[in-house]
Short mmCIF file of C-alpha atoms in Angstrom, two decimals:
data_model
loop_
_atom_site.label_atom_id
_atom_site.label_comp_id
_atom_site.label_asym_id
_atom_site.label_seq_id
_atom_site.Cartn_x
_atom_site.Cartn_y
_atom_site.Cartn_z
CA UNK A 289 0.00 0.00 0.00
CA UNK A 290 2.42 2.50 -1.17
CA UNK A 291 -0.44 5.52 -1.97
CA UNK A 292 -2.00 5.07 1.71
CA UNK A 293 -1.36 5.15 5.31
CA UNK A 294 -3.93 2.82 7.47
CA UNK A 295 -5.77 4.20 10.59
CA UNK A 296 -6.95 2.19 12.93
CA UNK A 297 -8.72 2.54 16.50
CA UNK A 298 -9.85 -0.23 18.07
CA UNK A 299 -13.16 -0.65 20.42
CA UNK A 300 -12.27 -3.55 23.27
CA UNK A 301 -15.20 -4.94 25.40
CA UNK A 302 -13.80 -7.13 28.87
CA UNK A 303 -15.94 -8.87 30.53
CA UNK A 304 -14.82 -8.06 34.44
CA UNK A 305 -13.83 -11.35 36.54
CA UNK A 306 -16.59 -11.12 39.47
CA UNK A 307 -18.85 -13.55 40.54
CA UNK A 308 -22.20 -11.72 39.95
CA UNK A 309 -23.23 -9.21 37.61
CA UNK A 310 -22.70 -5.67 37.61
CA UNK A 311 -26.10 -4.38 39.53
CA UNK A 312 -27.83 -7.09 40.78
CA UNK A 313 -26.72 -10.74 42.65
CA UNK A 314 -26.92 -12.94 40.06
CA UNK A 315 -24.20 -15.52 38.64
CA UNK A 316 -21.83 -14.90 35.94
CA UNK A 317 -21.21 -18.77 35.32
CA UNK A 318 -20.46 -19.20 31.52
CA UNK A 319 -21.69 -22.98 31.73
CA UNK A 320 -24.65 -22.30 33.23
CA UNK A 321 -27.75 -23.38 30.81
CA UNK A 322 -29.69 -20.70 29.36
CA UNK A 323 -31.50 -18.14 30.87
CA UNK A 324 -30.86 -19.70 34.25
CA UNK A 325 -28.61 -16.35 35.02
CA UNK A 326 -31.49 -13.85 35.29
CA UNK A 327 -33.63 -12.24 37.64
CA UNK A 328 -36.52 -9.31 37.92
CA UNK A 329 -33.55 -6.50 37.97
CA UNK A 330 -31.45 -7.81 34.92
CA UNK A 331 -34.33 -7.76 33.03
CA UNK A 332 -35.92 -4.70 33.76
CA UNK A 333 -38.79 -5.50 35.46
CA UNK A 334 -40.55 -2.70 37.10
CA UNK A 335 -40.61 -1.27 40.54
CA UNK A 336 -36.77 -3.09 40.68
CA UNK A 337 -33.57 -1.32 41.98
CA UNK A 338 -29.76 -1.67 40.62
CA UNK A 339 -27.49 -2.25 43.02
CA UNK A 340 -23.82 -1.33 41.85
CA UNK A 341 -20.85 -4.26 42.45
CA UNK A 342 -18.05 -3.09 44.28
CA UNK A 343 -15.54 -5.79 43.04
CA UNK A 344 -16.52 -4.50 39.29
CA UNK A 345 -15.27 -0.91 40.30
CA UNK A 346 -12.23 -2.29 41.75
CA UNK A 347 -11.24 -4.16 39.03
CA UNK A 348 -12.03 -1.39 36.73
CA UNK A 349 -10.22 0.91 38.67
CA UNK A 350 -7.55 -1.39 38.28
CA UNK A 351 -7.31 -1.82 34.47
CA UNK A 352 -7.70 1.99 34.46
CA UNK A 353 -4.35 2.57 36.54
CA UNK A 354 -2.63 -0.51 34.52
CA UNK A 355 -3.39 1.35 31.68
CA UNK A 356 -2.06 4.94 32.88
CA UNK A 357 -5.32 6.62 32.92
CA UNK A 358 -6.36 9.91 34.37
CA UNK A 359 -8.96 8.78 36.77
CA UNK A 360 -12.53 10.61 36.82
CA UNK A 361 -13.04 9.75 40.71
CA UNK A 362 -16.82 10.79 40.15
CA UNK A 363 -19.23 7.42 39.64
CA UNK A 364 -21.98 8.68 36.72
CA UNK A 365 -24.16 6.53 35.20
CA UNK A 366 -26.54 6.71 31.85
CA UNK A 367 -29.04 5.37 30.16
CA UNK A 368 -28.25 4.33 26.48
CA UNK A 369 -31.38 3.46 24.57
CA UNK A 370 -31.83 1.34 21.96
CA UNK A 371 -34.38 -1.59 20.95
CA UNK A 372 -32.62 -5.01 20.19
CA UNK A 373 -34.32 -8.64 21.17
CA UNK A 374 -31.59 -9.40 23.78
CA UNK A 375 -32.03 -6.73 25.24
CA UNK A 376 -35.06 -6.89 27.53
CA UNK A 377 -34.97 -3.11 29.17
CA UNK A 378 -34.66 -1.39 25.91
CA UNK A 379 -31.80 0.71 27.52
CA UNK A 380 -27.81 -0.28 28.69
CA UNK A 381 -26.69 1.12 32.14
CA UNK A 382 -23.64 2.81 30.60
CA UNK A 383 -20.84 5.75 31.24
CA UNK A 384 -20.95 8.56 28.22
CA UNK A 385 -20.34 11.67 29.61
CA UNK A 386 -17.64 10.71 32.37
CA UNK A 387 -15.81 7.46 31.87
CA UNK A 388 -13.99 6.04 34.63
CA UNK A 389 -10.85 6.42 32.68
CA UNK A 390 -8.99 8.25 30.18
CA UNK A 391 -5.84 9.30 28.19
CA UNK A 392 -4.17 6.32 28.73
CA UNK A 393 -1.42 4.03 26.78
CA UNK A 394 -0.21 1.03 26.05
CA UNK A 395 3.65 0.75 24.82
CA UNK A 396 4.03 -1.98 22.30
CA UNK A 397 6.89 -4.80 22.22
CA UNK A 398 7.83 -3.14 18.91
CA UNK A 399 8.79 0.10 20.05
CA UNK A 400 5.55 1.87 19.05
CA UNK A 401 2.94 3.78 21.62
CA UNK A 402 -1.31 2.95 20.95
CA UNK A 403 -2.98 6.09 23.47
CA UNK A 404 -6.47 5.06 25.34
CA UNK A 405 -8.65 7.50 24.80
CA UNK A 406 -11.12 5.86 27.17
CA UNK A 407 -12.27 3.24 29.93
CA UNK A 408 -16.10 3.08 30.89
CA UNK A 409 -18.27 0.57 32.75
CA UNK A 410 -21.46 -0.64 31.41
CA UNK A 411 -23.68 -3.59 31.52
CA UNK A 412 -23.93 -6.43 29.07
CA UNK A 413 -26.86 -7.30 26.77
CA UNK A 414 -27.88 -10.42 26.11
CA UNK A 415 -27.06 -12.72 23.51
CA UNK A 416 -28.96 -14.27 20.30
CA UNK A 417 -28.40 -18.05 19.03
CA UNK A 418 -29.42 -17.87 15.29
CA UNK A 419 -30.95 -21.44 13.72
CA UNK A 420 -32.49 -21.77 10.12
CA UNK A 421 -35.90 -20.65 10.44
CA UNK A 422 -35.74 -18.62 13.46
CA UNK A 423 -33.58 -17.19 16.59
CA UNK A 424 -33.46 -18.25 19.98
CA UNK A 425 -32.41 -15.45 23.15
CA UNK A 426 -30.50 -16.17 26.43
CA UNK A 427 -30.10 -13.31 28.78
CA UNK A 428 -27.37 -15.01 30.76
CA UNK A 429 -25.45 -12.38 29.33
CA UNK A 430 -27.73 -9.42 30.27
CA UNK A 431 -25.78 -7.39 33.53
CA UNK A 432 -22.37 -8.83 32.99
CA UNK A 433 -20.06 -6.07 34.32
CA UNK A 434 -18.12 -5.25 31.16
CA UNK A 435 -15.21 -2.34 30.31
CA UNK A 436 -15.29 -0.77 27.12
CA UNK A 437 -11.33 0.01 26.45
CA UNK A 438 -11.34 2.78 23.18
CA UNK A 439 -8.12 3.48 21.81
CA UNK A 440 -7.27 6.59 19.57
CA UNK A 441 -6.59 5.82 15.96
CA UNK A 442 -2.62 5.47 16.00
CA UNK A 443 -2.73 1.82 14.49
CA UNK A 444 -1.54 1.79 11.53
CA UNK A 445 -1.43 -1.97 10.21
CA UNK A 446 -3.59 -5.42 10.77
CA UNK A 447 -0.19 -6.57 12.40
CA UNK A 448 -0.06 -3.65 14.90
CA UNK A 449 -3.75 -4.08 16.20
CA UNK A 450 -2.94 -7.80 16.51
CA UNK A 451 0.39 -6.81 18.83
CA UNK A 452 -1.69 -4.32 20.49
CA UNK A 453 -4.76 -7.08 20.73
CA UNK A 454 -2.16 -9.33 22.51
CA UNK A 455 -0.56 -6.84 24.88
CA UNK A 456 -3.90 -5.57 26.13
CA UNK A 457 -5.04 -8.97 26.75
CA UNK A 458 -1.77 -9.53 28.69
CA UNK A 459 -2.12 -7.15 30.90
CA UNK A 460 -6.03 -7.87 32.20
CA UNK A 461 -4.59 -11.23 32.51
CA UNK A 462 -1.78 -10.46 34.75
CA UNK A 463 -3.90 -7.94 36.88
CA UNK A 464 -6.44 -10.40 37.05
CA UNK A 465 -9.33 -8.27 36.27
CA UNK A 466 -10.50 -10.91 33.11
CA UNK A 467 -9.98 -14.57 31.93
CA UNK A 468 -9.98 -12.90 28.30
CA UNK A 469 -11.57 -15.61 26.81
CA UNK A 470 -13.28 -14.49 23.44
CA UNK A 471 -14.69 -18.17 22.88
CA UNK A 472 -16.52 -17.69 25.91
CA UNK A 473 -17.34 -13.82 25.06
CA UNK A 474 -15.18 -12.43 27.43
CA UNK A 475 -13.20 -10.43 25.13
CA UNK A 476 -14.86 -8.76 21.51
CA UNK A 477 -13.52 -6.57 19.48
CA UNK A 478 -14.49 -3.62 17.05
CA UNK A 479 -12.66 -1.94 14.38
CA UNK A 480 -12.72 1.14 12.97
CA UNK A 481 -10.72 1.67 9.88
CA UNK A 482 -9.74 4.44 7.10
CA UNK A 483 -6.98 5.04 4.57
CA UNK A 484 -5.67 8.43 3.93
CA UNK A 485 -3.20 9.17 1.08
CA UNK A 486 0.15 9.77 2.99
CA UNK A 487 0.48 13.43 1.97
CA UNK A 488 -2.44 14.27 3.54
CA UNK A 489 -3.43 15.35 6.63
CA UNK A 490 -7.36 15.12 6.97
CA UNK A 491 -8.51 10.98 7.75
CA UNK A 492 -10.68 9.18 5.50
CA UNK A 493 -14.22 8.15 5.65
CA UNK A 494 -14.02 5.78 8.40
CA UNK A 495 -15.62 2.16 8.54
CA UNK A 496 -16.68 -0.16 11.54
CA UNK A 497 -15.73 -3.59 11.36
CA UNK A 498 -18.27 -6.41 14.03
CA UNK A 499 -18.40 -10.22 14.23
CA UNK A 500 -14.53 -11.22 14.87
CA UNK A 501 -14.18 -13.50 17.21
CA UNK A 502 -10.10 -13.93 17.29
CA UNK A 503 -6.98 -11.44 16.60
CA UNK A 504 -6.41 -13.48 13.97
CA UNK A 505 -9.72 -12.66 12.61
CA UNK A 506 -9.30 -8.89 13.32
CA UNK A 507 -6.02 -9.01 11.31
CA UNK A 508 -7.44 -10.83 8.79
CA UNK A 509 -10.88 -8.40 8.50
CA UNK A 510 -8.26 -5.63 8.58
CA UNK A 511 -6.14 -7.04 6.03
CA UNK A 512 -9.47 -7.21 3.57
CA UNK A 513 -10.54 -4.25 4.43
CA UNK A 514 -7.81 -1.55 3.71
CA UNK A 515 -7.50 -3.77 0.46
CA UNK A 516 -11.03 -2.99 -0.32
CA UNK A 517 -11.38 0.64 0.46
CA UNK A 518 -7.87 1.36 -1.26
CA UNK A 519 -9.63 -0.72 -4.48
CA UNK A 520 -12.41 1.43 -4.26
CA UNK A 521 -10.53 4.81 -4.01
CA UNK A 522 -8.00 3.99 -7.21
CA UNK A 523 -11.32 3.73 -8.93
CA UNK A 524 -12.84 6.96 -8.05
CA UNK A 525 -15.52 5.21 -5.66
CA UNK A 526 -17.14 6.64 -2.78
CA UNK A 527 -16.13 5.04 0.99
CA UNK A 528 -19.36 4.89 2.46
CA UNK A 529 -19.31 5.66 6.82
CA UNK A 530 -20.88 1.97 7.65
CA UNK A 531 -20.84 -0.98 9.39
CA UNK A 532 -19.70 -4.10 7.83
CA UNK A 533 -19.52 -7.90 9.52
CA UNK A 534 -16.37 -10.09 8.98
CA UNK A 535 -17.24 -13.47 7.15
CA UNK A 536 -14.71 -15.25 8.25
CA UNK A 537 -16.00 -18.54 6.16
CA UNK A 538 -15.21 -16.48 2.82
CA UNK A 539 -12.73 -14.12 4.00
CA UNK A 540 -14.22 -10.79 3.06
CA UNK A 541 -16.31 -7.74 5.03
CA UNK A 542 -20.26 -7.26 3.92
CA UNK A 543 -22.38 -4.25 4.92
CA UNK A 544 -24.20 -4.73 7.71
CA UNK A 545 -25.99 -0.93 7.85
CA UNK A 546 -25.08 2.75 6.25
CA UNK A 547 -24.46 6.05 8.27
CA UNK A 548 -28.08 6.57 8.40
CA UNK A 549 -29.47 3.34 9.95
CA UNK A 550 -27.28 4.34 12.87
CA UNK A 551 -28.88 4.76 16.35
CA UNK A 552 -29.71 8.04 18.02
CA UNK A 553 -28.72 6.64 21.81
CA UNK A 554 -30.33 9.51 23.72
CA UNK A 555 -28.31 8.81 26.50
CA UNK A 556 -29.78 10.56 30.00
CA UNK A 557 -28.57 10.30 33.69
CA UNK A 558 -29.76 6.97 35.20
CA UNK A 559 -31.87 7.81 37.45
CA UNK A 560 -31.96 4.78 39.75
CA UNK A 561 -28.08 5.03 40.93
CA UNK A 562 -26.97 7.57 42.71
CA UNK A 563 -23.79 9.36 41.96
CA UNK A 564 -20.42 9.55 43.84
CA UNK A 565 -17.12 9.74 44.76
CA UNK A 566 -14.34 7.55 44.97
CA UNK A 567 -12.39 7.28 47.91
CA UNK A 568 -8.51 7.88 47.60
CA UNK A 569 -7.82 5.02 49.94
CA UNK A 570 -9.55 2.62 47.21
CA UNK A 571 -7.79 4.07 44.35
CA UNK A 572 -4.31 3.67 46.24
CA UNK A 573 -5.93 -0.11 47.10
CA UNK A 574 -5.98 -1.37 43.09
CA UNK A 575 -2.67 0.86 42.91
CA UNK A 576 -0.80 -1.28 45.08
CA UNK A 577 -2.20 -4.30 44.12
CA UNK A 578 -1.02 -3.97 40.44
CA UNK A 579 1.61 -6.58 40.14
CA UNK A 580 5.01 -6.66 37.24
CA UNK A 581 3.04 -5.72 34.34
CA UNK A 582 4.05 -8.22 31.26
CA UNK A 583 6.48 -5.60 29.35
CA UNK A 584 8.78 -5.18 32.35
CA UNK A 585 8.70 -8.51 33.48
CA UNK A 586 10.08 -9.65 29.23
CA UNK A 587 12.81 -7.00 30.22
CA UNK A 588 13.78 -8.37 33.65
CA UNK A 589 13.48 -12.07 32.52
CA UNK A 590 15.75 -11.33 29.45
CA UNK A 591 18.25 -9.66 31.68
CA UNK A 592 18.18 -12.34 34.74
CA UNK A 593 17.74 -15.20 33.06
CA UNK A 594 19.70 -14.84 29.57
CA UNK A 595 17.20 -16.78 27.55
CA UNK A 596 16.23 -16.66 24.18
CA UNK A 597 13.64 -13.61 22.85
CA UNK A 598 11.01 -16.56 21.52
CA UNK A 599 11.95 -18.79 25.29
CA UNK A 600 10.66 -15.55 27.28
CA UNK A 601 7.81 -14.40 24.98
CA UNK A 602 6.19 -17.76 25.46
CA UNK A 603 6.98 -17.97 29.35
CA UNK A 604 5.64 -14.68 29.86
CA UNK A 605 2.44 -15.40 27.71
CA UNK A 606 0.80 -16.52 30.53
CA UNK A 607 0.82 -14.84 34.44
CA UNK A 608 0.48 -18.18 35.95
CA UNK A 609 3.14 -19.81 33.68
CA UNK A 610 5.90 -17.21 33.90
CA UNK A 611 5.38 -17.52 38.63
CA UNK A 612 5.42 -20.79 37.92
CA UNK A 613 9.16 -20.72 35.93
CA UNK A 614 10.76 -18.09 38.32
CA UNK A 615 9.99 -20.39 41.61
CA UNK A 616 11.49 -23.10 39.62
CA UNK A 617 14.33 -21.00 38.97
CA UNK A 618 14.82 -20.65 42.99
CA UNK A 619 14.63 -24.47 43.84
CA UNK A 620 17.04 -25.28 40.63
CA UNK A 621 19.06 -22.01 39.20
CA UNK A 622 19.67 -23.68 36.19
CA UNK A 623 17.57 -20.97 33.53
CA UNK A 624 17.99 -23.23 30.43
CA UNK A 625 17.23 -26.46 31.95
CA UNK A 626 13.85 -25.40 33.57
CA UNK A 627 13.15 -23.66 30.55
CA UNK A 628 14.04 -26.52 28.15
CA UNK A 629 11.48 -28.88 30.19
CA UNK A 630 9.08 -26.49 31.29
CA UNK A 631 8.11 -25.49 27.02
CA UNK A 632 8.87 -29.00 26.05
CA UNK A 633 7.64 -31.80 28.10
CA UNK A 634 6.01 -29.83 30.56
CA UNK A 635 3.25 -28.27 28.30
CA UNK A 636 2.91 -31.10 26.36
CA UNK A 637 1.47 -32.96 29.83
CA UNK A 638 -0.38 -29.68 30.70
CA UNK A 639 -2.27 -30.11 27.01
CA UNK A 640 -3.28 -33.00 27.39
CA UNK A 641 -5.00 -31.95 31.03
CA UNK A 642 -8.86 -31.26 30.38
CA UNK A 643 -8.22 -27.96 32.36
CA UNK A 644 -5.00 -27.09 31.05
CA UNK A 645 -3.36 -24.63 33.81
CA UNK A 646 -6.24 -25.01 36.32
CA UNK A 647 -5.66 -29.10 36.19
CA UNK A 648 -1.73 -28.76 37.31
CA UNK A 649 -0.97 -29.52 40.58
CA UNK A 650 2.59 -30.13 40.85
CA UNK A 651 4.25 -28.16 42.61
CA UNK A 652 7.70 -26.01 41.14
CA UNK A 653 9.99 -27.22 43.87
CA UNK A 654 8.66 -31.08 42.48
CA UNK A 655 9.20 -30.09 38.87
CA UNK A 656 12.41 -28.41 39.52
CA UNK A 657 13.58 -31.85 41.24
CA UNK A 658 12.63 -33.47 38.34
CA UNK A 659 14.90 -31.33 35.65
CA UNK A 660 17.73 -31.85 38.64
CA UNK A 661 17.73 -35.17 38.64
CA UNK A 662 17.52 -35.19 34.92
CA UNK A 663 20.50 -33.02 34.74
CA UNK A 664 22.53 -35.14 37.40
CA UNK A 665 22.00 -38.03 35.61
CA UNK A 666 19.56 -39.74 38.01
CA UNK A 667 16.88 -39.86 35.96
CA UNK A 668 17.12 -40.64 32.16
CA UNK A 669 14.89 -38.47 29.40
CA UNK A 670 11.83 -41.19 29.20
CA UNK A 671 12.27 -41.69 32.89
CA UNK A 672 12.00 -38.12 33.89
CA UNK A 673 9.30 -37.61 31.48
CA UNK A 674 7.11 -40.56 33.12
CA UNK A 675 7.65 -39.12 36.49
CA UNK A 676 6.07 -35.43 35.55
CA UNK A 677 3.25 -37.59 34.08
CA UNK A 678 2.83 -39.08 36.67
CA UNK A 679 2.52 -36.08 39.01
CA UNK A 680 1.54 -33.26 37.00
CA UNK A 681 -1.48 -33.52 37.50
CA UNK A 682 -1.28 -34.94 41.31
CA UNK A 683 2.08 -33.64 42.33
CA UNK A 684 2.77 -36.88 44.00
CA UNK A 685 5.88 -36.93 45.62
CA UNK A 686 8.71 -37.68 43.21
CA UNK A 687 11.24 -39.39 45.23
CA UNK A 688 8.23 -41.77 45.69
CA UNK A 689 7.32 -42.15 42.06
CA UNK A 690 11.23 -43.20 40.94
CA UNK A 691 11.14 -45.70 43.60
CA UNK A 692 7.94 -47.25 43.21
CA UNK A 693 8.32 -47.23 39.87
CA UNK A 694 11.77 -48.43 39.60
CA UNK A 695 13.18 -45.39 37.56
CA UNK A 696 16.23 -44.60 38.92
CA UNK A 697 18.94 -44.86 35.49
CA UNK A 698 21.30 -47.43 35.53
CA UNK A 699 24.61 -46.11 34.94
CA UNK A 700 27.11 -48.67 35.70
CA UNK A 701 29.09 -49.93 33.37
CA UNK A 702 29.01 -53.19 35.22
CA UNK A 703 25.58 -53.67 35.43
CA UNK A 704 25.17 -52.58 31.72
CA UNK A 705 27.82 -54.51 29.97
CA UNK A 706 26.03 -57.50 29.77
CA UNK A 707 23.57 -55.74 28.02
CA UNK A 708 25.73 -54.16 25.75
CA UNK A 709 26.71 -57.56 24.60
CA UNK A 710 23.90 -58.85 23.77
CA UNK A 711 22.85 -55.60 21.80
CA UNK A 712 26.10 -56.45 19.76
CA UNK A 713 25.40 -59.85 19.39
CA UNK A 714 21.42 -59.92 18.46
CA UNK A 715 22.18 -56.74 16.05
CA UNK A 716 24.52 -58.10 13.55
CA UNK A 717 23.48 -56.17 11.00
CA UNK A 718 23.43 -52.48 12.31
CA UNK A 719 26.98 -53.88 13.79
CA UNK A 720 27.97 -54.17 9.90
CA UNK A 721 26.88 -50.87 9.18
CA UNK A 722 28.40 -49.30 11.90
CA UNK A 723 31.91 -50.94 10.93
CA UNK A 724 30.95 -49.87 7.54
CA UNK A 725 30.62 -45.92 8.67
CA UNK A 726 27.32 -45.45 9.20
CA UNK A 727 27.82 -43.93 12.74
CA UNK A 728 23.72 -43.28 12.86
CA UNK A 729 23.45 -47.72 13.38
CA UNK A 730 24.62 -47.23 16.54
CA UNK A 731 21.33 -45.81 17.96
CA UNK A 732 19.60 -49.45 17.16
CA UNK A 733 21.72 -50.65 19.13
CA UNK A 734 21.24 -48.30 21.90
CA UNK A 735 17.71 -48.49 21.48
CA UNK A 736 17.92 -52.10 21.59
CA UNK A 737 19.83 -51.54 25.44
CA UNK A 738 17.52 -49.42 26.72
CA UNK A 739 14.85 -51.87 25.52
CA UNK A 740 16.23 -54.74 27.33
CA UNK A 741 16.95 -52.23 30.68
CA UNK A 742 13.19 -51.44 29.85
CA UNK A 743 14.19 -47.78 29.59
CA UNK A 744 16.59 -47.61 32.89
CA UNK A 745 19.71 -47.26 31.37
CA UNK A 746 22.03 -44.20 30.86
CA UNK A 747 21.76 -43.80 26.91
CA UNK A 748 25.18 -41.89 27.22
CA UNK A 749 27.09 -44.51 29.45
CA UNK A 750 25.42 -47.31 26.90
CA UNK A 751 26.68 -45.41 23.43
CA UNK A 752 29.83 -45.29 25.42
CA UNK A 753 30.11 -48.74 25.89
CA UNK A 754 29.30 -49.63 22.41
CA UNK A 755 31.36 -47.84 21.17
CA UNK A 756 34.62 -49.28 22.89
CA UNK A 757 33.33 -52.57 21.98
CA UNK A 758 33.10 -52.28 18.84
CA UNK A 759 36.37 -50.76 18.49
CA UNK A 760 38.02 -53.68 19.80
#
């Protein structure tokens, strides 16, 4: 796109991790079944009373700070009105006028700065399941606490909004103030997009971009876009201001409705919640309890640790995962080896848990014993690998584990000679193509060892042994 510079602001709905919805008491449970979640005061009945959740302020106070917002310590609420099935009041408890938040930023791994222009609270709608012939509505969804994040339009490519997608996302994680979960709904995403020809100044006629349901899928609905609107300018053709849905199953954007379908909100002051004031003492509360955000944490783990960009960016993908690595790191201070085992054979047992990271239950000072004993020889590679399965998920003691399950290596040459022999004698034919130079033969004949040792043996100490035998 030589002709055009891309601008890009992004719209970023979280729902907030608390157990009940934003003004009334009940659940937020994903898995509950349909319209089970709901109650007189979520849907509007009359004659009922909101009743604001504390633990939605505080985490939204939180994100707010974590984002380097200018706080607006007044609490005001509106009414935003609009008529949609799932939404059974015909209005949104929202902020307009006064959002808890704003002017904030978010410093990207490349170098690059994306400004917040604003954090508000507001209430979920509902939700509509679409069949054939007809549509179905469950107003679980109707009074989840969410926060709408609004950044300014400094994007300026589908790969920057995905980096900024995954940074923001990294952060609520690490604060703990969402799961993030857009599969679940936790996390959507709208995009607003224009091209402008790079000698100008003034933006283009801006587009809105709904229905994503990944980053990948807002890079990709990006990606199409700016291709279609700079297609349509080379020809002369008018950008229309609209909204337009991603198909995903055909890759391209369709219009969803023009400028002038769009609602008049007639936002007005709620009038069933009062407005006011934040303490100080609360503010300084979420302040304080705003742990390493993800960006200084890659720089302090690339410093302490001397690992690889790609080892770190992974480890750090995940709050739990990267606590998890440094309290390794205190039982065994060997960087590389916990690494090596924690993003190898350690993820590959955590994948194959039905709750991933909620299902571990090792402990690190169990893992680390297991990459030290690995490391001192103790424990060969499929031995140590069938000890953390074997307490991953139960974090079984591991001294127990080798012994019960007879793990410890053999190492001895005495104990593995006879083996060795037999290797040499039973594999006559990788023997010959070993003698011939094919120096690869001689991990049959290892494999054949550890076979017969039924995995016990020191794979080193046995291709040592062969070796010298076959030399003779």
């Amino acid at each position: 796109m030589n002709e055009f510079d891309i601008v890009v602001g992004l719209e970023v709905h979280v729902q907030l991790e608390t157990a009940s919805k934003i003004f009334c008491s009940c659940s937020t449970r994903f898995e509950n079944p349909p319209n089970s979640n709901i109650c007189p005061v979520c849907c509007g009945y009359p004659g009922v009373l909101p009743v604001f959740n504390r633990k939605a302020l505080e985490l939204a106070l939180r994100v707010s700070l974590a984002l380097g917002c200018q706080l607006n310590k007044k609490i005001y609420f509106e009414r935003k009105n609009y008529f949609y099935p799932d939404l059974p009041k015909n209005y949104q408890i929202s902020q307009y006028k006064m959002p808890l938040g704003e002017n904030g930023r978010i410093d990207l791994l490349s170098g690059s700065t994306v400004r917040i222009a604003r954090v508000h609270l507001e209430e979920d709608a509902g939700k509509l399941v679409h069949r054939e012939q007809h549509s179905l509505v469950d107003f679980n969804r109707t009074g989840i606490p969410l926060l709408e994040i609004v950044s300014h339009p400094d994007i300026n490519s589908p790969g920057q909004a995905y980096e900024y997608l995954n940074a923001l996302k990294l952060i609520l994680q690490y604060i703990g103030a969402s799961e993030c979960d857009m599969e679940k709904g936790s996390l959507r995403c709208d995009a607003n997009i224009s091209l402008k020809r790079k000698e100008e100044t003034k933006l283009g006629t801006k587009v809105e971009l709904k229905n994503m349901n990944s980053f990948k899928g807002v890079r990709d609905a990006l990606e199409y876009e700016a291709g279609r609107q700079e297609a349509s300018i080379l020809k002369n053709e008018q950008i229309f201001q609209e909204t337009r849905l991603w198909d995903a199953d055909n890759s391209r954007t369709e219009v969803m409705r023009s400028k002038e379908e769009a609602h008049d909100y007639r936002y007005f002051p709620e009038p069933d919640l009062l407005d006011f004031t934040v303490e100080e003492s609360l503010i300084e509360l979420q302040r304080h309890s705003i742990p390493e955000l993800p960006l200084a944490k890659r720089r302090r783990f690339l410093q302490t640790y001397r690992l690889s960009d790609n080892e770190i960016d992974t480890i750090i993908s995940d709050a739990w995962l990267s606590d998890f690595f440094e309290q390794s790191c205190r039982i065994f201070a060997k960087p590389d080896r916990i690494s090596n085992w924690l993003l190898g054979p350690f993820l590959e047992q955590v994948n194959l848990l039905p709750d991933t990271f909620d299902g571990v239950k090792i402990s690190p000072q169990n893992f680390a014993k297991i990459v030290q004993y690995f490391s001192e020889d103790k424990l060969n590679n499929l031995a140590a690998k069938k000890t953390l399965a074997l307490s991953v998920a139960t974090n079984r003691d591991i001294d127990e584990i080798i012994t019960q399950e007879n793990l410890i290596q053999v190492s001895g040459q005495e104990e593995l000679s006879s083996f060795v022999a037999e290797a040499i004698q039973e594999g006559a034919k990788a023997v010959k193509e070993y003698l011939e130079g094919k120096e690869q033969a001689i991990m049959f004949l290892v494999g054949m060892v550890m076979k017969k040792t039924k995995g016990k043996a020191n794979p080193k100490v046995v291709r040592q042994l062969l070796e010298e035998s076959l030399k003779k």
